Short mmCIF file of C-alpha atoms in Angstrom, two decimals:
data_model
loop_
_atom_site.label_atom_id
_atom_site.label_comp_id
_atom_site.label_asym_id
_atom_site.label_seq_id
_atom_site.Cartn_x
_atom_site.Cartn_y
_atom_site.Cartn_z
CA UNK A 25 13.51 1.98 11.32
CA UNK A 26 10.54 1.57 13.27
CA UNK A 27 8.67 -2.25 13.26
CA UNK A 28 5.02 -1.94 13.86
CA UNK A 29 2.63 -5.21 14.43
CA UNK A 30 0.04 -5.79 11.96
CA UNK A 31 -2.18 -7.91 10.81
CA UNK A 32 -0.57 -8.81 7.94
CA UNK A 33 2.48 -8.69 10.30
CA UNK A 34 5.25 -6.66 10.84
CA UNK A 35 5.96 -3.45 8.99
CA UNK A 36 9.27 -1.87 9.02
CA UNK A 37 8.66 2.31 8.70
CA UNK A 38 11.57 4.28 7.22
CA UNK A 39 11.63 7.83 6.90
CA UNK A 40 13.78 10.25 5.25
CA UNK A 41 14.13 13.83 5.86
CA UNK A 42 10.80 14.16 8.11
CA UNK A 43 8.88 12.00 5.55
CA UNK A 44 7.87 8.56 5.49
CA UNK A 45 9.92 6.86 3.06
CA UNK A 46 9.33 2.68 3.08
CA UNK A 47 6.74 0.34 4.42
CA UNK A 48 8.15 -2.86 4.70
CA UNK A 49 6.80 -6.06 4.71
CA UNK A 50 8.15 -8.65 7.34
CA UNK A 51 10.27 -6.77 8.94
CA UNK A 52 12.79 -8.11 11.61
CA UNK A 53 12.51 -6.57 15.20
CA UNK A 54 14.29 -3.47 15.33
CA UNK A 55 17.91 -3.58 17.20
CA UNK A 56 18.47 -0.18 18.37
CA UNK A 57 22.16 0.75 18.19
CA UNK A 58 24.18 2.16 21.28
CA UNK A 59 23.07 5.93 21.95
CA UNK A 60 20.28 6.01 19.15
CA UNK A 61 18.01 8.97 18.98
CA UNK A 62 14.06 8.34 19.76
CA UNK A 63 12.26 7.78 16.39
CA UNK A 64 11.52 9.92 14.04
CA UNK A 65 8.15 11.94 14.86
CA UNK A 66 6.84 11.55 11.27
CA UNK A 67 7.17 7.38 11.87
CA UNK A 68 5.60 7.95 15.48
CA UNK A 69 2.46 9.14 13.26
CA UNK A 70 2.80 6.72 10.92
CA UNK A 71 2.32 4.30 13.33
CA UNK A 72 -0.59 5.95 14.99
CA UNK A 73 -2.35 6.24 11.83
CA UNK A 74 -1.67 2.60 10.15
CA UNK A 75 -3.01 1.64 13.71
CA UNK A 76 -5.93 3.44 13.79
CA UNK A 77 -6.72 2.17 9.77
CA UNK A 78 -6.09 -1.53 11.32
CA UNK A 79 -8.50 -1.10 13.75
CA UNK A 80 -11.22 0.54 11.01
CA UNK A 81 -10.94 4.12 12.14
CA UNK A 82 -9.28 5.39 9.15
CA UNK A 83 -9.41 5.46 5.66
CA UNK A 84 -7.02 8.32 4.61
CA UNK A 85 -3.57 8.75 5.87
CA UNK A 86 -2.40 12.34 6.78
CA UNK A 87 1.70 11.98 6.68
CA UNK A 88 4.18 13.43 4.27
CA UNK A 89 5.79 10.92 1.97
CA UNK A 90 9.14 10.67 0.37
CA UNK A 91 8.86 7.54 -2.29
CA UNK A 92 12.15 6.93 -4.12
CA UNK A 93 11.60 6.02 -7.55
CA UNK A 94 11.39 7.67 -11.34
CA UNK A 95 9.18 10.37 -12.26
CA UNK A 96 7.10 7.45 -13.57
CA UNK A 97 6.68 5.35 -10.85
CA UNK A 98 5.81 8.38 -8.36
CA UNK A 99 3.31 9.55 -11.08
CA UNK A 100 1.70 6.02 -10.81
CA UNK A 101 2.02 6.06 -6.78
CA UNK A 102 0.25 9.24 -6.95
CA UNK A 103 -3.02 7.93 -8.53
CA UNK A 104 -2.80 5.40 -6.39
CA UNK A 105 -3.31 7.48 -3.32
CA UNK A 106 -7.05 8.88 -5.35
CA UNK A 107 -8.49 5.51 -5.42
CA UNK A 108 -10.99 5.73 -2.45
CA UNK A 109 -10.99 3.61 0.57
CA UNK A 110 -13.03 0.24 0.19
CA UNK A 111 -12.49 0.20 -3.79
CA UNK A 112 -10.73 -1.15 -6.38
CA UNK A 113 -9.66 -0.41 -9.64
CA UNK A 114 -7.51 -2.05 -12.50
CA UNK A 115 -4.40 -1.45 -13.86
CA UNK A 116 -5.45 -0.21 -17.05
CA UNK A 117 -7.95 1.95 -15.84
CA UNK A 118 -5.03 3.56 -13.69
CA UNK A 119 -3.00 3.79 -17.25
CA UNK A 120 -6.00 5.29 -18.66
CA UNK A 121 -6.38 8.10 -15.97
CA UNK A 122 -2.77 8.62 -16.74
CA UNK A 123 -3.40 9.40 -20.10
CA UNK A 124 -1.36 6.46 -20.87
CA UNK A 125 -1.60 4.46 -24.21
CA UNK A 126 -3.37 1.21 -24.46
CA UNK A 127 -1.13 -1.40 -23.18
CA UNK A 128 0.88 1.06 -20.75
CA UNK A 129 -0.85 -1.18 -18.00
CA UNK A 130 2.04 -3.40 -17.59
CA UNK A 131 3.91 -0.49 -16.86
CA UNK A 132 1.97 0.52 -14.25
CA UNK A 133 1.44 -3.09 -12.91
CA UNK A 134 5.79 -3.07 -12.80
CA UNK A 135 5.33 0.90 -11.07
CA UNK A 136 2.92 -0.71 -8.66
CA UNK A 137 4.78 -3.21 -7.63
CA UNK A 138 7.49 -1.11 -6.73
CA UNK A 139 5.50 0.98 -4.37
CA UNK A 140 7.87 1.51 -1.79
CA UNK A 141 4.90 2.94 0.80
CA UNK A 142 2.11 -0.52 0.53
CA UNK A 143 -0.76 0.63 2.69
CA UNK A 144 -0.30 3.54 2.86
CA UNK A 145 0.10 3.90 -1.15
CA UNK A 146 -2.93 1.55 -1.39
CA UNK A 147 -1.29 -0.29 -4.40
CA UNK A 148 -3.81 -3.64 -2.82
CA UNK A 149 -6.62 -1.81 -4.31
CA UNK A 150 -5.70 -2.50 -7.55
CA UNK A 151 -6.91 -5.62 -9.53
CA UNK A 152 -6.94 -7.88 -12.86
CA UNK A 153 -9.15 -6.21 -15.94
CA UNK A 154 -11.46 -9.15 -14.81
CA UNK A 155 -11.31 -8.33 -10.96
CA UNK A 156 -9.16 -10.87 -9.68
CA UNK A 157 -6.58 -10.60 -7.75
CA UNK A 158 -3.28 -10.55 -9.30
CA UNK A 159 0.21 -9.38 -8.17
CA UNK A 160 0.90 -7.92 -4.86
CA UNK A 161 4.77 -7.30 -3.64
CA UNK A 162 3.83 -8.49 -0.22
CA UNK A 163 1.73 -11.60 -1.76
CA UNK A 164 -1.80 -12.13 -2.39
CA UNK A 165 -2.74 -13.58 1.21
CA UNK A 166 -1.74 -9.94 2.36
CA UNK A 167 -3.69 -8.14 -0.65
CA UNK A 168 -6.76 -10.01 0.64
CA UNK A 169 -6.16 -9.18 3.79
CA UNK A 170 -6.12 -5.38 3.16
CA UNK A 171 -8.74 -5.24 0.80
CA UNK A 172 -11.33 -7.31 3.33
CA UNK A 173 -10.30 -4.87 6.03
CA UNK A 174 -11.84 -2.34 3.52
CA UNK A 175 -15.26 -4.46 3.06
CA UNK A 176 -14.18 -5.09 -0.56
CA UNK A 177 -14.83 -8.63 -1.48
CA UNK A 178 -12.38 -10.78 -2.18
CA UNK A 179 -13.55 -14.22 -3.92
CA UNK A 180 -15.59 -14.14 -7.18
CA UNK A 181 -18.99 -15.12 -7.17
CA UNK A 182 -18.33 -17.93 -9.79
CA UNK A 183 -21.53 -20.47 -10.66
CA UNK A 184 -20.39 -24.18 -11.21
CA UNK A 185 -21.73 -25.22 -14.97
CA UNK A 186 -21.43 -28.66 -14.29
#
């Protein structure tokens, strides 16, 4: 494993057979054992890219992934890698795009939170049917975090009736 800073702190980077297999949230510093190999090239670039999409200068990652999880969940993971940069969308309009019943969104809520790859799977771009923020494996303070790194607003514009 390879810990990366960040600034919604450290991110442990697994990979499996040349692909990127886990982002972790709050990962521990790394303890490299007696005679361990350098890391893995594919988490060298995966820390050069979440890096550069830290700092603003990226909005796609380039790396090949290897997500464990059911045919299900990596169906969901995959739309979540189409939603664009700087966007959101809801978990029944990822259902829908699925060609998933009505109701399936819980499903892909449970999928999404399972997301083994967070950021770079950008499962923070995904929000309530009314916009709000709502589950996020590595909490909401991080979810807002991402998604204002993207420009995408993260409060409500609510007016006070009384």
């Amino acid at each position: 494993m390879l810990v990366v800073d960040s600034p919604v702190g450290p991110l442990g980077l697994v990979a499996r057979d040349g692909a990127l297999s886990e982002v972790r949230f709050d990962a521990g510093p790394a303890v490299p054992g007696p005679g361990e190999e350098p890391p893995d090239p594919v988490l060298e670039r995966a820390r050069d890219q979440l890096a550069e999409y830290f700092a603003g200068e990226r909005r796609v990652f380039d790396l090949p992934l290897a997500p464990h999880g059911t045919p299900f969940r990596r169906q969901v993971w995959q739309a979540l890698a189409r939603v664009p940069w700087g966007t959101t969308t809801t978990y029944g309009a990822l259902a829908a795009g699925l060609g998933l019943p009505p109701g399936a969104s819980r499903a892909v809520g449970a999928a999404n939170g399972a997301n083994p790859l967070p950021v770079v799977l950008p499962c923070h771009r995904v929000v309530g049917a009314d916009g709000t923020l709502t589950g996020y494996a590595g909490g909401l303070a991080r979810k807002a975090t991402l998604l204002r790194l993207e420009g995408v607003p993260t409060e409500r514009n609510q007016q006070v009736l009384f």
